[in-house]
mmCIF file of C-alpha atoms in Angstrom:
data_model
loop_
_atom_site.group_PDB
_atom_site.id
_atom_site.type_symbol
_atom_site.label_atom_id
_atom_site.label_comp_id
_atom_site.label_asym_id
_atom_site.label_seq_id
_atom_site.Cartn_x
_atom_site.Cartn_y
_atom_site.Cartn_z
ATOM 1 C CA GLN O 8 0.000 0.000 0.000
ATOM 2 C CA VAL O 9 1.055 3.601 -0.524
ATOM 3 C CA GLN O 10 2.913 4.890 2.515
ATOM 4 C CA LEU O 11 4.769 8.075 3.403
ATOM 5 C CA VAL O 12 7.044 7.908 6.451
ATOM 6 C CA GLN O 13 8.529 11.124 7.771
ATOM 7 C CA SER O 14 11.585 11.808 9.916
ATOM 8 C CA GLY O 15 11.362 12.432 13.628
ATOM 9 C CA ALA O 16 10.700 15.531 15.682
ATOM 10 C CA GLU O 17 13.186 18.388 15.686
ATOM 11 C CA VAL O 18 13.992 21.187 18.121
ATOM 12 C CA LYS O 19 15.747 24.189 16.641
ATOM 13 C CA LYS O 20 16.865 27.609 17.801
ATOM 14 C CA PRO O 21 15.642 30.792 16.120
ATOM 15 C CA GLY O 22 17.608 31.523 12.976
ATOM 16 C CA ALA O 23 18.542 27.894 12.397
ATOM 17 C CA SER O 24 17.454 25.629 9.541
ATOM 18 C CA VAL O 25 15.597 22.332 9.548
ATOM 19 C CA LYS O 26 15.337 19.552 6.987
ATOM 20 C CA VAL O 27 12.447 17.082 7.079
ATOM 21 C CA SER O 28 12.422 13.883 5.056
ATOM 22 C CA CYS O 29 9.518 11.891 3.626
ATOM 23 C CA LYS O 30 10.192 8.340 2.431
ATOM 24 C CA ALA O 31 7.687 6.955 -0.035
ATOM 25 C CA SER O 32 6.832 3.320 -0.662
ATOM 26 C CA GLY O 33 4.175 1.299 -2.440
ATOM 27 C CA TYR O 34 4.171 3.290 -5.687
ATOM 28 C CA THR O 35 6.475 4.791 -8.327
ATOM 29 C CA PHE O 36 8.024 7.739 -6.494
ATOM 30 C CA THR O 37 8.758 9.725 -9.657
ATOM 31 C CA GLY O 38 5.199 9.378 -10.876
ATOM 32 C CA TYR O 39 3.457 11.755 -8.459
ATOM 33 C CA TYR O 40 4.026 15.289 -7.212
ATOM 34 C CA MET O 41 4.748 15.636 -3.508
ATOM 35 C CA HIS O 42 3.280 18.525 -1.532
ATOM 36 C CA TRP O 43 4.247 19.947 1.849
ATOM 37 C CA VAL O 44 1.693 21.356 4.291
ATOM 38 C CA ARG O 45 2.188 22.629 7.812
ATOM 39 C CA GLN O 46 -0.072 23.025 10.833
ATOM 40 C CA ALA O 47 0.767 25.250 13.787
ATOM 41 C CA PRO O 48 -0.391 23.993 17.204
ATOM 42 C CA GLY O 49 -4.186 24.132 17.419
ATOM 43 C CA GLN O 50 -4.403 25.858 14.050
ATOM 44 C CA GLY O 51 -5.417 25.075 10.488
ATOM 45 C CA LEU O 52 -3.524 23.796 7.471
ATOM 46 C CA GLU O 53 -1.115 25.864 5.361
ATOM 47 C CA TRP O 54 0.205 24.711 1.976
ATOM 48 C CA MET O 55 3.921 25.342 1.422
ATOM 49 C CA GLY O 56 4.578 24.046 -2.072
ATOM 50 C CA TRP O 57 5.230 20.998 -4.218
ATOM 51 C CA ILE O 58 8.034 19.161 -5.927
ATOM 52 C CA ASN O 59 7.896 17.073 -9.077
ATOM 53 C CA PRO O 60 10.083 14.099 -8.093
ATOM 54 C CA ASN O 61 10.654 13.220 -11.743
ATOM 55 C CA SER O 62 12.111 16.526 -12.893
ATOM 56 C CA GLY O 63 12.991 18.092 -9.557
ATOM 57 C CA GLY O 64 10.890 21.101 -10.476
ATOM 58 C CA THR O 65 9.331 23.010 -7.591
ATOM 59 C CA ASN O 66 6.591 25.525 -6.915
ATOM 60 C CA TYR O 67 6.548 27.366 -3.596
ATOM 61 C CA ALA O 68 3.820 29.354 -1.916
ATOM 62 C CA GLN O 69 4.673 33.055 -2.031
ATOM 63 C CA LYS O 70 4.870 33.230 1.757
ATOM 64 C CA PHE O 71 7.783 30.764 1.864
ATOM 65 C CA LYS O 72 9.781 31.785 -1.204
ATOM 66 C CA GLY O 73 13.384 32.474 -0.262
ATOM 67 C CA ARG O 74 13.178 30.374 2.905
ATOM 68 C CA VAL O 75 12.003 26.960 1.717
ATOM 69 C CA THR O 76 13.782 24.433 -0.469
ATOM 70 C CA MET O 77 12.199 21.196 -1.623
ATOM 71 C CA ALA O 78 14.363 18.421 -3.036
ATOM 72 C CA ARG O 79 14.290 14.703 -3.704
ATOM 73 C CA ASP O 80 16.550 11.687 -3.926
ATOM 74 C CA THR O 81 15.011 9.286 -6.416
ATOM 75 C CA SER O 82 17.486 6.521 -5.526
ATOM 76 C CA ILE O 83 15.861 6.181 -2.110
ATOM 77 C CA SER O 84 12.349 7.439 -2.975
ATOM 78 C CA THR O 85 12.627 10.294 -0.502
ATOM 79 C CA ALA O 86 11.471 13.886 -0.623
ATOM 80 C CA TYR O 87 12.898 16.650 1.540
ATOM 81 C CA MET O 88 11.692 20.016 2.778
ATOM 82 C CA ALA O 89 14.195 22.452 4.222
ATOM 83 C CA LEU O 90 13.186 25.679 5.943
ATOM 84 C CA SER O 91 15.730 28.318 6.894
ATOM 85 C CA GLY O 92 15.680 31.389 9.109
ATOM 86 C CA LEU O 93 13.418 29.666 11.612
ATOM 87 C CA ARG O 94 11.228 31.786 13.873
ATOM 88 C CA SER O 95 9.016 30.866 16.774
ATOM 89 C CA ASP O 96 5.966 31.029 14.529
ATOM 90 C CA ASP O 97 7.453 28.257 12.370
ATOM 91 C CA THR O 98 6.710 25.867 15.233
ATOM 92 C CA ALA O 99 4.331 23.414 13.597
ATOM 93 C CA VAL O 100 3.743 19.891 12.405
ATOM 94 C CA TYR O 101 5.020 19.548 8.846
ATOM 95 C CA PHE O 102 3.304 17.027 6.573
ATOM 96 C CA CYS O 103 4.243 15.615 3.208
ATOM 97 C CA ALA O 104 1.307 14.565 1.061
ATOM 98 C CA ARG O 105 1.215 12.914 -2.334
ATOM 99 C CA ASP O 106 -0.840 14.328 -5.162
ATOM 100 C CA LEU O 107 -3.874 12.201 -5.937
ATOM 101 C CA GLY O 108 -3.129 12.239 -9.655
ATOM 102 C CA ASP O 109 0.071 11.245 -11.448
ATOM 103 C CA THR O 110 2.425 13.770 -13.038
ATOM 104 C CA LEU O 111 0.466 13.690 -16.297
ATOM 105 C CA THR O 112 -2.848 14.344 -14.528
ATOM 106 C CA THR O 113 -1.800 16.255 -11.444
ATOM 107 C CA THR O 114 -4.813 17.267 -9.364
ATOM 108 C CA ALA O 115 -3.591 19.253 -6.319
ATOM 109 C CA TRP O 116 -5.757 16.968 -4.163
ATOM 110 C CA LEU O 117 -3.647 15.469 -1.402
ATOM 111 C CA ASP O 118 -3.782 11.752 -0.664
ATOM 112 C CA PRO O 119 -2.221 10.088 1.228
ATOM 113 C CA TRP O 120 -0.357 12.075 3.877
ATOM 114 C CA GLY O 121 2.701 11.315 5.966
ATOM 115 C CA GLN O 122 2.349 11.055 9.721
ATOM 116 C CA GLY O 123 3.774 14.528 10.297
ATOM 117 C CA THR O 124 6.981 15.884 11.823
ATOM 118 C CA LEU O 125 6.861 18.298 14.747
ATOM 119 C CA VAL O 126 9.367 21.105 14.433
ATOM 120 C CA THR O 127 9.732 23.224 17.558
ATOM 121 C CA VAL O 128 11.570 26.535 17.358
ATOM 122 C CA SER O 129 12.634 27.770 20.759
ATOM 123 C CA SER O 130 15.557 29.571 22.312
ATOM 124 C CA GLU W 8 -5.365 34.652 -2.401
ATOM 125 C CA ILE W 9 -8.662 32.783 -2.269
ATOM 126 C CA VAL W 10 -10.084 32.732 1.250
ATOM 127 C CA LEU W 11 -12.250 29.816 2.359
ATOM 128 C CA THR W 12 -14.630 30.443 5.257
ATOM 129 C CA GLN W 13 -16.037 27.394 7.025
ATOM 130 C CA SER W 14 -19.120 27.415 9.212
ATOM 131 C CA PRO W 15 -20.032 26.699 11.848
ATOM 132 C CA ALA W 16 -16.745 26.607 13.744
ATOM 133 C CA THR W 17 -18.169 23.869 15.973
ATOM 134 C CA LEU W 18 -21.088 21.528 15.411
ATOM 135 C CA SER W 19 -22.440 19.619 18.403
ATOM 136 C CA LEU W 20 -24.428 16.562 17.373
ATOM 137 C CA SER W 21 -25.294 13.070 18.543
ATOM 138 C CA PRO W 22 -24.454 9.804 16.791
ATOM 139 C CA GLY W 23 -27.035 9.025 14.145
ATOM 140 C CA GLU W 24 -27.770 12.678 13.433
ATOM 141 C CA ARG W 25 -27.150 14.428 10.121
ATOM 142 C CA ALA W 26 -24.242 16.863 9.877
ATOM 143 C CA THR W 27 -24.156 19.725 7.399
ATOM 144 C CA LEU W 28 -20.904 21.671 7.052
ATOM 145 C CA SER W 29 -20.440 24.760 4.907
ATOM 146 C CA CYS W 30 -17.460 26.182 3.005
ATOM 147 C CA ARG W 31 -17.712 29.547 1.277
ATOM 148 C CA ALA W 32 -15.052 30.863 -1.119
ATOM 149 C CA SER W 33 -14.067 34.497 -1.689
ATOM 150 C CA GLN W 34 -14.248 33.909 -5.452
ATOM 151 C CA SER W 35 -15.642 31.280 -7.764
ATOM 152 C CA LEU W 36 -13.945 27.879 -7.665
ATOM 153 C CA SER W 37 -16.101 26.043 -10.195
ATOM 154 C CA SER W 38 -15.897 22.535 -8.668
ATOM 155 C CA ASN W 39 -12.295 22.831 -7.515
ATOM 156 C CA LEU W 40 -12.889 21.963 -3.880
ATOM 157 C CA ALA W 41 -11.951 19.060 -1.623
ATOM 158 C CA TRP W 42 -12.843 18.031 1.919
ATOM 159 C CA TYR W 43 -10.528 16.429 4.493
ATOM 160 C CA GLN W 44 -11.106 14.839 7.878
ATOM 161 C CA GLN W 45 -8.557 15.144 10.675
ATOM 162 C CA LYS W 46 -8.635 13.349 14.007
ATOM 163 C CA PRO W 47 -6.494 14.427 16.986
ATOM 164 C CA GLY W 48 -2.843 13.515 16.549
ATOM 165 C CA GLN W 49 -3.386 12.236 13.009
ATOM 166 C CA ALA W 50 -2.765 13.507 9.512
ATOM 167 C CA PRO W 51 -5.692 14.723 7.441
ATOM 168 C CA ARG W 52 -7.482 12.227 5.213
ATOM 169 C CA LEU W 53 -9.009 13.079 1.853
ATOM 170 C CA LEU W 54 -12.778 12.531 1.839
ATOM 171 C CA LEU W 55 -14.098 14.229 -1.285
ATOM 172 C CA TYR W 56 -12.573 15.985 -4.280
ATOM 173 C CA ASP W 57 -13.949 17.908 -7.251
ATOM 174 C CA ALA W 58 -16.671 18.977 -4.790
ATOM 175 C CA SER W 59 -18.571 15.684 -4.829
ATOM 176 C CA ASN W 60 -16.349 12.701 -5.696
ATOM 177 C CA ARG W 61 -15.625 10.364 -2.805
ATOM 178 C CA ALA W 62 -12.022 9.288 -2.382
ATOM 179 C CA THR W 63 -11.141 5.604 -2.282
ATOM 180 C CA GLY W 64 -12.564 3.828 0.749
ATOM 181 C CA ILE W 65 -14.755 6.695 1.935
ATOM 182 C CA PRO W 66 -18.203 5.548 3.103
ATOM 183 C CA ALA W 67 -21.297 6.602 1.206
ATOM 184 C CA ARG W 68 -22.631 8.536 4.221
ATOM 185 C CA PHE W 69 -20.192 11.300 3.227
ATOM 186 C CA SER W 70 -21.407 13.444 0.350
ATOM 187 C CA GLY W 71 -20.487 16.792 -1.101
ATOM 188 C CA SER W 72 -22.321 19.356 -3.145
ATOM 189 C CA GLY W 73 -21.972 22.870 -4.478
ATOM 190 C CA SER W 74 -20.101 24.832 -7.096
ATOM 191 C CA GLY W 75 -18.906 28.375 -7.561
ATOM 192 C CA THR W 76 -18.556 29.885 -4.101
ATOM 193 C CA ASP W 77 -20.801 27.756 -1.847
ATOM 194 C CA PHE W 78 -20.093 24.159 -0.926
ATOM 195 C CA THR W 79 -21.537 21.662 1.544
ATOM 196 C CA LEU W 80 -20.249 18.490 3.161
ATOM 197 C CA THR W 81 -23.030 16.260 4.475
ATOM 198 C CA ILE W 82 -22.638 13.286 6.766
ATOM 199 C CA SER W 83 -25.990 11.528 6.555
ATOM 200 C CA SER W 84 -25.850 9.687 9.873
ATOM 201 C CA LEU W 85 -22.951 10.299 12.219
ATOM 202 C CA GLU W 86 -20.928 7.306 13.340
ATOM 203 C CA PRO W 87 -18.747 7.514 16.480
ATOM 204 C CA GLU W 88 -15.595 7.647 14.328
ATOM 205 C CA ASP W 89 -16.858 10.711 12.423
ATOM 206 C CA PHE W 90 -16.324 13.129 15.300
ATOM 207 C CA ALA W 91 -13.327 15.082 14.071
ATOM 208 C CA VAL W 92 -12.280 18.342 12.412
ATOM 209 C CA TYR W 93 -13.153 18.860 8.752
ATOM 210 C CA TYR W 94 -11.291 21.150 6.352
ATOM 211 C CA CYS W 95 -12.118 22.321 2.853
ATOM 212 C CA GLN W 96 -9.345 23.056 0.332
ATOM 213 C CA GLN W 97 -9.354 24.827 -3.054
ATOM 214 C CA ARG W 98 -6.988 24.435 -5.972
ATOM 215 C CA SER W 99 -8.239 27.174 -8.352
ATOM 216 C CA ASN W 100 -5.529 29.612 -7.325
ATOM 217 C CA TRP W 101 -2.610 27.925 -5.597
ATOM 218 C CA LEU W 102 -3.845 25.843 -2.662
ATOM 219 C CA THR W 103 -5.559 27.177 0.417
ATOM 220 C CA PHE W 104 -7.545 25.599 3.231
ATOM 221 C CA GLY W 105 -10.490 26.744 5.271
ATOM 222 C CA GLY W 106 -10.221 27.233 9.011
ATOM 223 C CA GLY W 107 -12.010 23.988 9.837
ATOM 224 C CA THR W 108 -15.247 22.814 11.454
ATOM 225 C CA LYS W 109 -15.081 20.667 14.553
ATOM 226 C CA VAL W 110 -17.826 18.066 14.804
ATOM 227 C CA GLU W 111 -18.153 17.165 18.474
ATOM 228 C CA ILE W 112 -20.345 14.799 20.435
ATOM 229 C CA LYS W 113 -23.333 16.511 22.030
#
């Protein structure tokens, strides 16, 4: 079955960077866009961007441009999201989520999701 | 940016009752809307996409309707596992989510 397994929780100081991984299994990794979404404690969902694992092409939400980098390693079917210049309001659970459609019929509907990675930014 | 406004913020119902959740968009989405369910400590799960298509494995008690700016998620008869937070999401202009509706046990 399709599964996305994310790396473990991180604690970072303000100004630092964090890199979260998302290992995919059960499908052809290069065949589907991967999205990243975050959720601050007790808050709603915020889309950060996507990566095309086949080409490496990316598209970032305006809010995160200049601070976020999405990458992939096709040899190990893993996507990465790095966020720099961390602030306290970056404290959130970060999710990877696969696009419902393949790269030829991308949909921007998200299914399934990884289990989430808590990133805490605190001095 | 397209803003999605969900109402009510909280819905208090009993098992077996019908739940009706609303999502209103700041501009027309055609049918470019999805619904997700999220339980505490879990990732969201896709329920419906293209406003009314159920995702794989989603029970028939979940249905969606609407187009343009007004959308509705209906749960015909609440099961104990349906008490959760529900989010709508649009894809017409980038991706944005609504603020969520919590369906709680009355």
